[in-house]
Amino acid sequence: MSTSPKITVATTWLDGCSGCHMSFLDMDERLIELAQHIDILYSPLVDNKILPESVDIGILEGSVSSDEDVEKARAFRKHCKILISLGDCAVNGNVPAMRNHFKLADVIDHAYRETATLQAQIPTQQVPALRAIVQPIHAVVEVDIYVPGCPPSADTIWYVLSELIAGRQPNPSAVTRFGA
Ligand code: SF4
């Protein structure tokens, strides 16, 4: 692995469960070695909440379910040289896309009225507007690397980042399969 300059990384989640980010943390002691090669400039895992103008690697977890998700995906595409779809939700919609079998109005009604035990009402403020269907990230922006898995294992994430740090193109399909 090269030692300098450090590769800059940004991560965020769209419509996901944060499990892919937890898998990132599951690299455990390898995070220490990783920290010698990368700087995480923006992420739910770090304090900085302003996406820098230019980042080497952007990592997106989760599918595109709301207008806010579209904005985040476009911002990452604009500011990141390499964009990674991390996890099955990002790659193919996965769990969030299960709602695509139902009308959006019915989904919202079920979530906020039918199953509510207190103050049943549909929120109109502070909640991003949902899109009619859930889509994978590559439906709204170009993706460079797809990393399937629910979540991808820590070993897989380590492999992908190690290859990129070494200046090689990773081949995640060689070490992953959907849902595993
Ligand atoms: S791929 Fe799995 S672990 Fe990752 S955000 Fe989706 S449901 Fe969670």
XYZ file of C-alpha atoms and ligand atoms in Angstrom:
188
model
C 0.000 0.000 0.000
C 1.129 3.546 -0.677
C 1.752 5.726 2.337
C 1.148 9.232 1.085
C -0.714 11.292 0.254
C -3.735 9.857 1.991
C -6.778 8.927 -0.040
C -9.819 10.926 0.969
C -13.128 9.170 1.634
C -16.715 10.279 2.201
C -19.597 8.032 3.201
C -23.270 8.432 3.873
C -26.459 6.428 4.013
C -29.615 6.921 2.006
C -32.514 4.492 2.644
C -30.605 1.837 4.559
C -30.426 0.430 8.047
C -26.825 1.567 8.733
C -25.797 -2.092 8.771
C -23.348 -1.555 5.931
C -21.631 1.157 7.953
C -21.581 -1.184 10.952
C -19.856 -3.735 8.721
C -17.284 -1.053 7.859
C -16.610 -0.670 11.588
C -16.364 -4.459 11.851
C -12.968 -4.214 10.175
C -11.890 -3.755 13.804
C -8.096 -3.489 14.181
C -7.711 -3.137 10.421
C -9.274 0.321 10.807
C -6.018 1.393 12.423
C -4.041 0.335 9.380
C -6.647 1.871 7.118
C -6.306 5.182 8.949
C -2.684 5.312 7.797
C -3.848 5.403 4.191
C -7.201 7.171 4.140
C -8.815 10.237 5.645
C -12.571 10.034 6.182
C -13.604 13.623 5.551
C -17.358 13.234 5.741
C -19.501 10.466 7.176
C -22.086 9.607 9.834
C -19.063 8.029 11.540
C -17.137 11.321 11.912
C -17.902 14.825 13.119
C -17.524 16.765 9.864
C -20.942 17.099 8.240
C -19.924 19.225 5.232
C -19.155 17.286 2.048
C -15.819 18.632 0.737
C -15.513 19.971 -2.783
C -13.390 17.049 -3.976
C -13.124 13.551 -2.490
C -11.295 10.529 -3.908
C -13.781 7.820 -2.887
C -17.467 8.218 -2.086
C -19.354 5.345 -0.459
C -23.141 5.255 -0.507
C -25.221 2.841 1.554
C -28.934 2.407 0.999
C -31.391 2.861 -1.830
C -32.969 5.976 -3.280
C -36.379 6.373 -1.659
C -36.871 10.106 -1.176
C -36.072 13.390 -2.865
C -33.447 13.911 -0.188
C -31.774 10.629 -1.216
C -31.580 11.869 -4.809
C -29.932 15.084 -3.654
C -27.383 13.168 -1.569
C -26.563 10.769 -4.410
C -26.111 13.636 -6.865
C -23.914 15.538 -4.416
C -21.685 12.480 -3.927
C -21.470 11.923 -7.689
C -20.502 15.556 -8.195
C -17.867 15.672 -5.475
C -16.403 12.130 -5.522
C -14.023 10.808 -8.165
C -14.967 7.167 -7.519
C -18.466 6.302 -6.350
C -19.175 2.995 -4.597
C -22.623 1.460 -4.118
C -22.208 -0.389 -0.821
C -24.637 -3.176 -0.031
C -27.669 -4.747 -1.641
C -29.969 -1.785 -0.892
C -27.648 0.493 -2.839
C -27.008 -2.056 -5.587
C -30.519 -3.363 -6.242
C -33.028 -1.756 -3.843
C -33.212 -4.797 -1.564
C -35.397 -4.378 1.553
C -36.596 -0.768 0.966
C -37.717 -1.725 -2.553
C -40.217 -4.210 -1.106
C -42.633 -1.291 -0.878
C -42.609 -1.050 -4.679
C -45.276 -3.763 -4.687
C -47.741 -1.337 -3.118
C -49.083 2.105 -3.890
C -47.155 4.845 -2.133
C -50.328 6.280 -0.588
C -51.167 2.873 0.887
C -47.642 2.484 2.281
C -47.776 5.886 3.967
C -51.256 5.243 5.310
C -50.211 1.869 6.722
C -47.116 3.313 8.402
C -48.597 6.463 9.878
C -52.277 5.653 10.411
C -53.156 1.953 10.405
C -50.303 0.812 12.632
C -49.988 3.929 14.797
C -50.956 3.468 18.423
C -50.748 7.166 19.266
C -51.452 10.365 17.304
C -52.086 8.719 13.966
C -51.290 11.345 11.325
C -49.265 11.683 8.165
C -46.312 14.044 8.722
C -46.011 17.017 6.392
C -42.903 18.619 7.891
C -39.372 17.450 8.768
C -39.801 14.190 6.833
C -38.352 13.981 3.289
C -40.979 13.374 0.627
C -40.982 9.759 -0.534
C -40.722 8.992 -4.228
C -43.292 6.748 -5.900
C -40.829 3.854 -6.129
C -37.541 2.887 -4.500
C -34.560 2.645 -6.855
C -30.941 1.546 -6.659
C -28.347 4.287 -6.711
C -27.289 3.678 -10.311
C -30.828 4.604 -11.404
C -30.125 8.242 -10.531
C -26.323 8.640 -10.809
C -23.479 6.743 -12.428
C -21.817 4.229 -10.107
C -18.219 3.044 -10.501
C -18.031 0.066 -8.146
C -20.820 -2.216 -6.907
C -20.328 -4.060 -3.621
C -23.242 -6.460 -2.992
C -24.067 -8.107 0.310
C -26.508 -7.470 3.142
C -24.314 -6.251 4.527
C -21.065 -6.773 2.634
C -18.655 -8.381 5.047
C -15.886 -6.430 6.707
C -13.461 -8.596 4.706
C -15.127 -7.467 1.487
C -14.987 -3.786 2.393
C -11.364 -4.214 3.418
C -10.617 -5.883 0.088
C -12.266 -3.112 -1.937
C -10.544 -0.293 -0.085
C -7.183 -2.080 -0.053
C -7.302 -2.537 -3.805
C -8.180 1.110 -4.375
C -5.427 2.246 -2.012
C -2.995 0.078 -3.971
C -4.120 1.738 -7.182
C -5.897 -1.339 -8.495
C -9.464 -1.827 -9.684
C -11.274 -4.110 -7.201
C -13.495 -6.909 -8.422
C -16.041 -7.298 -5.583
C -18.020 -9.954 -7.457
C -15.079 -12.291 -6.897
C -15.568 -12.126 -3.121
C -19.283 -11.440 -2.661
C -22.761 -12.644 -3.418
C -26.150 -10.970 -2.929
C -27.613 -11.246 0.545
C -24.411 -12.477 2.142
S -27.743 -3.856 2.436
Fe -28.531 -4.840 4.299
S -27.178 -4.105 5.930
Fe -26.898 -2.699 4.162
S -28.363 -1.019 4.523
Fe -29.413 -2.562 3.252
S -30.521 -3.867 4.755
Fe -28.963 -2.722 5.889
